[in-house]
CSV table of C-alpha atoms in Angstrom, one decimal:
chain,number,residue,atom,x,y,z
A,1,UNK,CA,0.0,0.0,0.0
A,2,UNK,CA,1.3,3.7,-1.0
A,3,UNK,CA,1.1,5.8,1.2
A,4,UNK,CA,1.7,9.7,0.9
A,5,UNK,CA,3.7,10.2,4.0
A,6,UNK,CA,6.4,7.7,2.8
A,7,UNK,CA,5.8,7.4,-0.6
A,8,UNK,CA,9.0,5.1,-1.6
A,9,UNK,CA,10.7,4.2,1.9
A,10,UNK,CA,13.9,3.2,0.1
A,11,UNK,CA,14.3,6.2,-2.5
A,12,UNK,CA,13.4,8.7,0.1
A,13,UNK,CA,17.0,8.8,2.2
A,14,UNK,CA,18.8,7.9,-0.8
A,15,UNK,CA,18.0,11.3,-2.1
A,16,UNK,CA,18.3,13.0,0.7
A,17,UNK,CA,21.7,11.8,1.1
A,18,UNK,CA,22.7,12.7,-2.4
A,19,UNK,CA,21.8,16.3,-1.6
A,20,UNK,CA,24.0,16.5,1.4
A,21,UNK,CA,26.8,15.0,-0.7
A,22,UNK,CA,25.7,17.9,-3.6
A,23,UNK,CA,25.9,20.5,-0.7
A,24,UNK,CA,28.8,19.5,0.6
A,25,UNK,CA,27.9,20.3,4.1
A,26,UNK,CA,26.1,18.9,7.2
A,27,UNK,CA,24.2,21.8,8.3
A,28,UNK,CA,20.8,21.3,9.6
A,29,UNK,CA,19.0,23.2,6.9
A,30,UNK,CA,21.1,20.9,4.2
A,31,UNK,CA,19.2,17.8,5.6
A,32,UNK,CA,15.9,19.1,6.1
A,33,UNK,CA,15.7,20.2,2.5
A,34,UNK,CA,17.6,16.9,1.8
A,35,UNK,CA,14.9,15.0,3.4
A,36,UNK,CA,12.0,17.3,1.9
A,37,UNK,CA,13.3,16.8,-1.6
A,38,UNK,CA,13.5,12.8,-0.7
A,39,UNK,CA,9.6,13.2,0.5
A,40,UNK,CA,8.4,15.5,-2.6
A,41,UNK,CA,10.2,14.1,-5.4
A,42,UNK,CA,9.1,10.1,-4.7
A,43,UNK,CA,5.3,11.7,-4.2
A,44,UNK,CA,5.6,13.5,-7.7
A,45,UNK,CA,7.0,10.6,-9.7
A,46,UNK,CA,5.0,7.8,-8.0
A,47,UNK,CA,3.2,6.8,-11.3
A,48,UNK,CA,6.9,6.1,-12.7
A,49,UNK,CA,7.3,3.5,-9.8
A,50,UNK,CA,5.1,0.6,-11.2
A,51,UNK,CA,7.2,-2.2,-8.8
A,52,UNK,CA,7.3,-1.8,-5.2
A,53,UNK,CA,11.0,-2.4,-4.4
A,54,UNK,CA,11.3,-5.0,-1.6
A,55,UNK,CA,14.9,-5.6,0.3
A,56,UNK,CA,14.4,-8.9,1.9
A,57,UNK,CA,17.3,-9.5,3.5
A,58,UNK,CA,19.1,-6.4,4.1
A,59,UNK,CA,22.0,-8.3,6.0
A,60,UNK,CA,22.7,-10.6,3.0
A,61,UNK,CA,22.6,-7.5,0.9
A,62,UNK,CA,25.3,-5.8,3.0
A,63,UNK,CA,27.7,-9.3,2.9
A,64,UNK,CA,26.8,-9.4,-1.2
A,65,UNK,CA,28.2,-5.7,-1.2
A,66,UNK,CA,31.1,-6.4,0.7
A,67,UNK,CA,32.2,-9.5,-1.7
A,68,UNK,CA,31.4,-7.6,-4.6
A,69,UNK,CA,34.0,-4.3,-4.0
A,70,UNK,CA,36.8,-7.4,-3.0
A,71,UNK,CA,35.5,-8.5,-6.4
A,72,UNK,CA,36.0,-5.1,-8.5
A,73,UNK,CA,39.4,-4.6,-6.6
A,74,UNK,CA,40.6,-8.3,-7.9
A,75,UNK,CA,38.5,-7.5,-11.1
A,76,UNK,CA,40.5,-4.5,-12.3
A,77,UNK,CA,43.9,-6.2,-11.0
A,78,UNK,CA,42.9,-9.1,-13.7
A,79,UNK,CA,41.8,-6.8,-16.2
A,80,UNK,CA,45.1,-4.6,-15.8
A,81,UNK,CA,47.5,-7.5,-16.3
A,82,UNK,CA,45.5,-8.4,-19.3
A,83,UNK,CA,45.6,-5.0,-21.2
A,84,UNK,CA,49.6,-4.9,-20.3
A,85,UNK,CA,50.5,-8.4,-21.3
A,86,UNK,CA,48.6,-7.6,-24.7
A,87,UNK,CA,46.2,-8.6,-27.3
A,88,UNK,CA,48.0,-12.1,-28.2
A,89,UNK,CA,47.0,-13.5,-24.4
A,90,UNK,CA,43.3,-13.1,-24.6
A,91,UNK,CA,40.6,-15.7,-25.3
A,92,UNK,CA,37.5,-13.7,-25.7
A,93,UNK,CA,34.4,-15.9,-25.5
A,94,UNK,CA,30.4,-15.2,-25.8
A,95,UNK,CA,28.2,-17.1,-22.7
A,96,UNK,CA,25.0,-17.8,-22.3
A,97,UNK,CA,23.7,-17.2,-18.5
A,98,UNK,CA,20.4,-19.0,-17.5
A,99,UNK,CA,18.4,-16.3,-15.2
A,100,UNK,CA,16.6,-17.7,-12.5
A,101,UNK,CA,15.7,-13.7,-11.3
A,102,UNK,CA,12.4,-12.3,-12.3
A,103,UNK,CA,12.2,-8.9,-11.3
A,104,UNK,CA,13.5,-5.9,-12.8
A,105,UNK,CA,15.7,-4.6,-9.8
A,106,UNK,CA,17.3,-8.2,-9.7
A,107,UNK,CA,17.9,-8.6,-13.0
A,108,UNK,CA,19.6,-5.1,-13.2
A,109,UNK,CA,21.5,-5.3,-10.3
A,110,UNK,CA,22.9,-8.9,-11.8
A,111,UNK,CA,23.5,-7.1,-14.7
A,112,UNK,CA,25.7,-4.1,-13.0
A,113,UNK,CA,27.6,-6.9,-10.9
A,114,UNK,CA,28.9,-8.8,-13.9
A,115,UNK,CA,29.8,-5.7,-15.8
A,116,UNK,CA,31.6,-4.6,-12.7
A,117,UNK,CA,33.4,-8.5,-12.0
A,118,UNK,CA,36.3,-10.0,-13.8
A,119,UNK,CA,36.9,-9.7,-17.4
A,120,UNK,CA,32.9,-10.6,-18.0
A,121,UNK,CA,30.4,-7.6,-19.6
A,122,UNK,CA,26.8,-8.3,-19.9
A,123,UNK,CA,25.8,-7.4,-23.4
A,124,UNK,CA,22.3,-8.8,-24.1
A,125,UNK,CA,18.9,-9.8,-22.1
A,126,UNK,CA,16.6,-12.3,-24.1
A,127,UNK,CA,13.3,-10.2,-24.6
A,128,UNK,CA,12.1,-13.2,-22.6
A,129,UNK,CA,14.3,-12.4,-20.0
A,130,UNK,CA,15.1,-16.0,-19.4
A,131,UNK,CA,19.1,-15.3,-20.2
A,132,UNK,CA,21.6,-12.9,-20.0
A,133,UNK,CA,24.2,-12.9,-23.0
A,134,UNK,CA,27.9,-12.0,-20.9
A,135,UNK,CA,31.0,-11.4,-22.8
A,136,UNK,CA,34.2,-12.4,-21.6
A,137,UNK,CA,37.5,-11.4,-22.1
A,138,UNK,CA,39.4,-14.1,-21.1
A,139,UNK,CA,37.4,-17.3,-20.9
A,140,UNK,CA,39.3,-20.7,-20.5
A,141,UNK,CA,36.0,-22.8,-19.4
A,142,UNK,CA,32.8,-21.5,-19.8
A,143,UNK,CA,31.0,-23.3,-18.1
A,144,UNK,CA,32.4,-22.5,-14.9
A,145,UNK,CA,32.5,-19.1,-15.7
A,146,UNK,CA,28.4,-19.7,-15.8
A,147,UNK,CA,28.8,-21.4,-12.3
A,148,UNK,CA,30.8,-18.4,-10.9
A,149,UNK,CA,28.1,-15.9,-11.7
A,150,UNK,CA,24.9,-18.0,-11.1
A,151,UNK,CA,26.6,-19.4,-7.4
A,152,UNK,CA,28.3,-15.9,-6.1
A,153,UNK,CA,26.2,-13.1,-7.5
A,154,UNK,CA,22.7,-15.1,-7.8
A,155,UNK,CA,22.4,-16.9,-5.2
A,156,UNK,CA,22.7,-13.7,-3.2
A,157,UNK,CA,20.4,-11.7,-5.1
A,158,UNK,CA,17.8,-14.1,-5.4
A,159,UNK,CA,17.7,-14.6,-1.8
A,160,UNK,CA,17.5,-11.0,-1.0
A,161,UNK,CA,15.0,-9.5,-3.9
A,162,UNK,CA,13.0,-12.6,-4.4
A,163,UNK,CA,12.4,-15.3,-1.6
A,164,UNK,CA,9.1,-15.2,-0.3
B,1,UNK,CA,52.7,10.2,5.9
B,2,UNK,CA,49.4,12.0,4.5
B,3,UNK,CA,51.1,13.1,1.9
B,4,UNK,CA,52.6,9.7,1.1
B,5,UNK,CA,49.1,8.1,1.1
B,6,UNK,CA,48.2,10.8,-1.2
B,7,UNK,CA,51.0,10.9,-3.7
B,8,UNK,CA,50.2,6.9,-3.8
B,9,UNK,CA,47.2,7.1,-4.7
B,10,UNK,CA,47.1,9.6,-7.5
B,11,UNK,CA,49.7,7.7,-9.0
B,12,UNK,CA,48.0,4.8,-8.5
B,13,UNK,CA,44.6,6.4,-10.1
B,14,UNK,CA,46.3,7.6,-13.2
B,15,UNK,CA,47.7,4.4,-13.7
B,16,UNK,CA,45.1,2.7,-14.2
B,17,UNK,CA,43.6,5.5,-15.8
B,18,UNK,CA,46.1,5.2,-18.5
B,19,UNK,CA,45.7,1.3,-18.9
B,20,UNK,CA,42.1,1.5,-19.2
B,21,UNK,CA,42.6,3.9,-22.0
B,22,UNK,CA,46.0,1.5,-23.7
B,23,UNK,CA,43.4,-1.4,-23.1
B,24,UNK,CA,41.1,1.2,-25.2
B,25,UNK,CA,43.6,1.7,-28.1
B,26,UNK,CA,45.2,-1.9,-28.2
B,27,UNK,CA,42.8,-4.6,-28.4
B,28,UNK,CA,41.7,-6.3,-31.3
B,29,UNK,CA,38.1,-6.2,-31.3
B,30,UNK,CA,35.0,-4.2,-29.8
B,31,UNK,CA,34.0,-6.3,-27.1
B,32,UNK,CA,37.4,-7.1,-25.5
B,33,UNK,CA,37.9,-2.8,-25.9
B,34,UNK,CA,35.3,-2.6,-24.1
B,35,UNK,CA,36.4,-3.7,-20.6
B,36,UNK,CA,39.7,-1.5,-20.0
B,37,UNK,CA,37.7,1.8,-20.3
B,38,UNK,CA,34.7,0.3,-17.8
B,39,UNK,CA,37.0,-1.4,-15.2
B,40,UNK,CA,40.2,0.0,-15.0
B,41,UNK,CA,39.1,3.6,-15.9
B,42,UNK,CA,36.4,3.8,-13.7
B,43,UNK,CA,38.4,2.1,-10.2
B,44,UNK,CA,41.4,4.4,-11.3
B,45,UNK,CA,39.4,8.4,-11.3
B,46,UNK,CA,37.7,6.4,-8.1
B,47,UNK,CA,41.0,6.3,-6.8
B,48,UNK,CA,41.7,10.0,-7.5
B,49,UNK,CA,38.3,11.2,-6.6
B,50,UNK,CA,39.8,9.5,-3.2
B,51,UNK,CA,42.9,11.3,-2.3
B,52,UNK,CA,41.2,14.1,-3.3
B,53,UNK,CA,38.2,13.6,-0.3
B,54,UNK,CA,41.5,13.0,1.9
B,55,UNK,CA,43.4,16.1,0.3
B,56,UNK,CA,40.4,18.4,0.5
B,57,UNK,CA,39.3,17.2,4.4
B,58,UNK,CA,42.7,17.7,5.6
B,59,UNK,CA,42.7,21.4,4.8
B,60,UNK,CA,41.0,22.6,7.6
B,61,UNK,CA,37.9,24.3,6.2
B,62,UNK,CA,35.4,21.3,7.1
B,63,UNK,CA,35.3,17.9,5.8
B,64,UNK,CA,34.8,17.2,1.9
B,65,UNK,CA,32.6,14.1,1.0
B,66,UNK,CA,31.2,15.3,-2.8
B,67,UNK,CA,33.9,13.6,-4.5
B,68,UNK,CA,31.9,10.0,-3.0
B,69,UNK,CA,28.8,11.6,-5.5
B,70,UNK,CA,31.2,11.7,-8.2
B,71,UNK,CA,32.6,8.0,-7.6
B,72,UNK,CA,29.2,6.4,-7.1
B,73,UNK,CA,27.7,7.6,-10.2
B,74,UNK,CA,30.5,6.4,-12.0
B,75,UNK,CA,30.4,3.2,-10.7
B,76,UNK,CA,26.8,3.0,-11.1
B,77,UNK,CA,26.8,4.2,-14.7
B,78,UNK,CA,30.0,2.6,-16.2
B,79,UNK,CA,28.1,-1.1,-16.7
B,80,UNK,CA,24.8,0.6,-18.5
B,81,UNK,CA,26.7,2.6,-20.5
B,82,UNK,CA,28.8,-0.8,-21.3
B,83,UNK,CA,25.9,-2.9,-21.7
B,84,UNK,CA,24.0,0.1,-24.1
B,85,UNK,CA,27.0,-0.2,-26.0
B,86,UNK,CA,27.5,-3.9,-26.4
B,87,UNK,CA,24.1,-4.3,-27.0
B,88,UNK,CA,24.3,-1.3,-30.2
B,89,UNK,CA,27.1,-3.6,-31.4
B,90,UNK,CA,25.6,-6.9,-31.3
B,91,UNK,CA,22.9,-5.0,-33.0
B,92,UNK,CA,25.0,-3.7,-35.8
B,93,UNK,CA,27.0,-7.0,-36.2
B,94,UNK,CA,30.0,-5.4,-35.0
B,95,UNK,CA,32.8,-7.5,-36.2
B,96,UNK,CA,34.1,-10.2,-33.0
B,97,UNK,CA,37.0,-12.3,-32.5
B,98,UNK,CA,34.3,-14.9,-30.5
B,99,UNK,CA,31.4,-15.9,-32.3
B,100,UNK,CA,27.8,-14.0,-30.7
B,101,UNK,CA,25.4,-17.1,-29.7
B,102,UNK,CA,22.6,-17.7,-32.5
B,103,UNK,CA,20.3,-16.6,-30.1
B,104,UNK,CA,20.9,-13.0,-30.3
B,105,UNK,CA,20.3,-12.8,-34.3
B,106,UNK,CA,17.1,-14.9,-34.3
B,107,UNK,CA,15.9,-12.6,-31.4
B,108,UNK,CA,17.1,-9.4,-33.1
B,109,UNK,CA,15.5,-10.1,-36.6
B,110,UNK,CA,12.7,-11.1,-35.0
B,111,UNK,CA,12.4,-7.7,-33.5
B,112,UNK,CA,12.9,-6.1,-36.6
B,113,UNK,CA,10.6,-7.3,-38.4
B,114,UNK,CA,7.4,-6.7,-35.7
B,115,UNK,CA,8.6,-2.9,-35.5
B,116,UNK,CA,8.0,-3.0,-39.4
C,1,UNK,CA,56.4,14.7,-3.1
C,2,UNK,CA,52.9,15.7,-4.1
C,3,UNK,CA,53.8,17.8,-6.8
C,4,UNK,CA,56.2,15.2,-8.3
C,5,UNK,CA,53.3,12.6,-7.8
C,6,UNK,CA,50.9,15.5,-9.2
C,7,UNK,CA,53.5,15.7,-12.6
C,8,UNK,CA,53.2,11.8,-13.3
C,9,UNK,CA,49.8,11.7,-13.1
C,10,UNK,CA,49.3,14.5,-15.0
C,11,UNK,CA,51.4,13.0,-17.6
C,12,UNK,CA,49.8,9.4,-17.8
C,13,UNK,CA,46.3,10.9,-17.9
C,14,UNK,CA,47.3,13.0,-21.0
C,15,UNK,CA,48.8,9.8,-22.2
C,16,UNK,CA,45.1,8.4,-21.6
C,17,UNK,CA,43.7,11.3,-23.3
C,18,UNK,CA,45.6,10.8,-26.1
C,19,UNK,CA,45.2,7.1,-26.8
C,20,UNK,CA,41.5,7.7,-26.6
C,21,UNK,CA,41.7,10.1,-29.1
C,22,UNK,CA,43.2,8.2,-31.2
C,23,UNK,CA,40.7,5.4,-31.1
C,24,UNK,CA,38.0,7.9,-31.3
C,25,UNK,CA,39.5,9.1,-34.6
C,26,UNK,CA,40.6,6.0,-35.8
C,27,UNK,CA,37.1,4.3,-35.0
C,28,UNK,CA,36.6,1.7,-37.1
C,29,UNK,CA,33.1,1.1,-35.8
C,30,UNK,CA,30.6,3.3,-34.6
C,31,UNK,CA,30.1,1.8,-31.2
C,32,UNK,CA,34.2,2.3,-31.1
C,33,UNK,CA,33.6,6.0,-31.5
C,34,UNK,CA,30.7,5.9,-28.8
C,35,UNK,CA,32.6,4.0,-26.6
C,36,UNK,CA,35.9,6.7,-27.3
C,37,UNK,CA,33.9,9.5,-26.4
C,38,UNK,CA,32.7,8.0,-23.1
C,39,UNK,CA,36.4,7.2,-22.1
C,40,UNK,CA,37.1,10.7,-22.8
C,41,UNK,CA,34.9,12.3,-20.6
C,42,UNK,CA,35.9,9.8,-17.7
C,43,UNK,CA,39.2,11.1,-18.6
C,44,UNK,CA,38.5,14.4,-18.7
C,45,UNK,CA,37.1,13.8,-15.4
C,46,UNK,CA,40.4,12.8,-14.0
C,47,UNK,CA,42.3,15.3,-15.3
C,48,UNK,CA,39.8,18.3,-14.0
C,49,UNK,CA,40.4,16.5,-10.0
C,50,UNK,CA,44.0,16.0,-10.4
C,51,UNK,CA,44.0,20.2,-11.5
C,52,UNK,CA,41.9,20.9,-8.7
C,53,UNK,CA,44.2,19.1,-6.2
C,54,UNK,CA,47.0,20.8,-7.9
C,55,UNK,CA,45.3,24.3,-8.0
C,56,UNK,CA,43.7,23.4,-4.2
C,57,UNK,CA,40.5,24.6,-5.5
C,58,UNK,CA,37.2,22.8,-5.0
C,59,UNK,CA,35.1,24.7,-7.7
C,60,UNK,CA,36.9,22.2,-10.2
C,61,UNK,CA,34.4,19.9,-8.5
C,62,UNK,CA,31.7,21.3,-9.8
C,63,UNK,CA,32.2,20.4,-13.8
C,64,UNK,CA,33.6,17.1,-12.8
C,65,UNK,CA,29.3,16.0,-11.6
C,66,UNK,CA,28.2,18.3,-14.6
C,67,UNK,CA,30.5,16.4,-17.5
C,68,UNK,CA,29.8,12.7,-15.4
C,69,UNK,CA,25.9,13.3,-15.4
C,70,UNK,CA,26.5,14.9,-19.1
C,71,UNK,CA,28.3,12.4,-20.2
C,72,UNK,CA,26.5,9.7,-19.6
C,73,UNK,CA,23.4,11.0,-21.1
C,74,UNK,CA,24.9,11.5,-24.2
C,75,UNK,CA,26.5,8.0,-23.9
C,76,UNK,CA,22.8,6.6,-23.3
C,77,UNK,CA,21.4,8.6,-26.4
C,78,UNK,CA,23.9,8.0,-28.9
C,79,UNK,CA,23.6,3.9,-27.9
C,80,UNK,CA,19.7,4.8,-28.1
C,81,UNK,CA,20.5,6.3,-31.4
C,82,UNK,CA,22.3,3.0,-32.9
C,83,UNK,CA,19.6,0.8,-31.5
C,84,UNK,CA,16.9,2.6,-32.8
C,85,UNK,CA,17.5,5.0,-35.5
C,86,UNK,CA,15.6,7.4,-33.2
C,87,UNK,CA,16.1,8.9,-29.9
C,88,UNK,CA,12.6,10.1,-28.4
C,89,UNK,CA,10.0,7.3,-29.8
């Protein structure tokens, strides 16, 4: 149920954080316009919020996080030595990810993880939305570059945006 | 010691700033270009966007936290701007070192023709 | 220290600069060209914070967010653009 006091509990302190960072300061008029702008904006632009957004399991979110910037630290390393040790050394290779996420907010986050994660960029959704097309730049197995993502990213998310 | 830390990282974040961009200019196809500019670029102006929180809090006139704006929407918009972009290539039939899965063409043709 | 730190990045982010122009010129694809341009501006990004740590002025700050948010627009319509043939449907 929406309800005009808190139209969109989730988008409403994001945005009011983002304008404090945009000030720059802490100053108590900088969060009470940060908040009022978090209250007025969601209420404005409900109709372009068809999906309630639902964090299950903020704790497994948090841990997900946490193994994901390890991941984009170790991710660019990779990547790095690549680039420098040239063109010859790469096996680029084209794999096929079977989604078991259904909602928008998973499938996009997913989406944003692998792009972010070793050598892999997700190029194409299915307009069924049954599988994610990921491009690697350095794939010895593919298959267990399939297992990687589905165990360590969707596991995670599926837990988090879509257990009931 | 601060300004060790700092040095380190700006050296650091242009580093990888430049290999993001030689990983831009030396690979062989569109798809393996692709990854230098969003991996490496992005984590190295994170980097610099970094010491410069910690160069701009350390000079007295209040703490600086911006630069985290800058560093978050970068990191949240490098993979849609690298998925956009692979996705306008597979479209075009951008040539590839690895061969696209059949999938995509069916799927894309089949598209075409219900927009026509 | 800084300032010699300050002078090597400077140099390896012109060094990025001009690598990414050269791809941008070169091309050979359109999506190359796209994907050029978007580098740039993530490079020109870099270069405006390293000049406002060297000129210790935050206002540099300022057109850093404005060319990020800018620049990723454009990136979005120009993809839009190749996927399409139209931007606003």
């Amino acid at each position: 149920m929406k309800h005009w006091l808190l139209p969109h509990p989730i988008l409403t302190p994001i945005l009011a954080l983002i304008w404090v960072l945009l000030v720059n300061s802490l100053s108590p008029g900088a969060i009470l316009m940060g908040v009022v702008l978090g209250w007025a904006i969601p209420l404005f632009t409900l109709r372009f919020w068809p999906d309630e957004v639902r964090v299950r399991k903020p704790l497994t979110l948090i841990r997900f996080l946490v193994v994901l910037l390890y991941d984009i630290l170790i991710a660019n390393l990779a990547v790095a030595w690549l680039i420098l040790r040239g063109p010859r050394h790469v096996h680029p290779a084209f794999v096929v990810v079977p989604l078991e996420l259904t909602t928008d907010i998973g499938i996009s986050f997913l989406a944003n993880t692998i792009s972010l994660t070793p050598g892999t960029v997700s190029s194409w959704l299915s307009p069924d939305r049954r599988s994610l097309v990921v491009q690697g730049l350095d794939v010895k197995d593919p298959h267990a570059l399939v297992e990687t993502i589905k165990r360590r990213y969707e596991a995670p998310l599926l837990e988090v945006f879509e257990s009931c | 010691m601060l300004e060790t830390t700092l040095s380190i990282l700006i050296v650091i974040g242009a580093l990888f700033t430049f290999i993001g961009s030689l990983g831009l200019a030396r690979m062989p196809d569109f798809y393996t270009r692709l990854h230098g500019p969003t991996k490496a670029t992005t984590l190295g102006v994170g980097s610099l966007l970094i010491a410069s929180m910690i160069h701009f809090s350390t000079q007295g006139e209040g703490v600086s936290f911006h630069e985290v704006l800058v560093t978050l929407f970068l990191f949240i918009t490098a993979p849609v701007s690298a998925h956009l972009l692979s996705k306008a290539a597979l479209h075009l039939r951008v040539r590839s070192i690895a061969p696209p899965p059949a999938q995509i063409e069916q799927a894309d043709s089949e598209a075409d023709r219900g927009r026509e | 220290m800084l300032s010699t730190a300050l002078a090597i990045a400077f140099g390896l982010v012109t060094a990025a600069l001009a690598l990414t122009l050269w791809r941008l010129l070169r091309g050979p694809d359109k999506p190359d060209r796209i994907l050029a341009l978007d580098t740039l501006y993530v490079n020109s990004i870099a270069l405006l914070v390293l000049l406002g740590i060297h000129l210790d002025s935050a206002l540099y700050f300022e057109a850093a967010i404005l060319i990020a948010m800018m620049g990723f627009v454009g990136t979005v319509a120009l993809c839009k653009y190749l996927l399409r043939g139209d931007i606003i449907e």
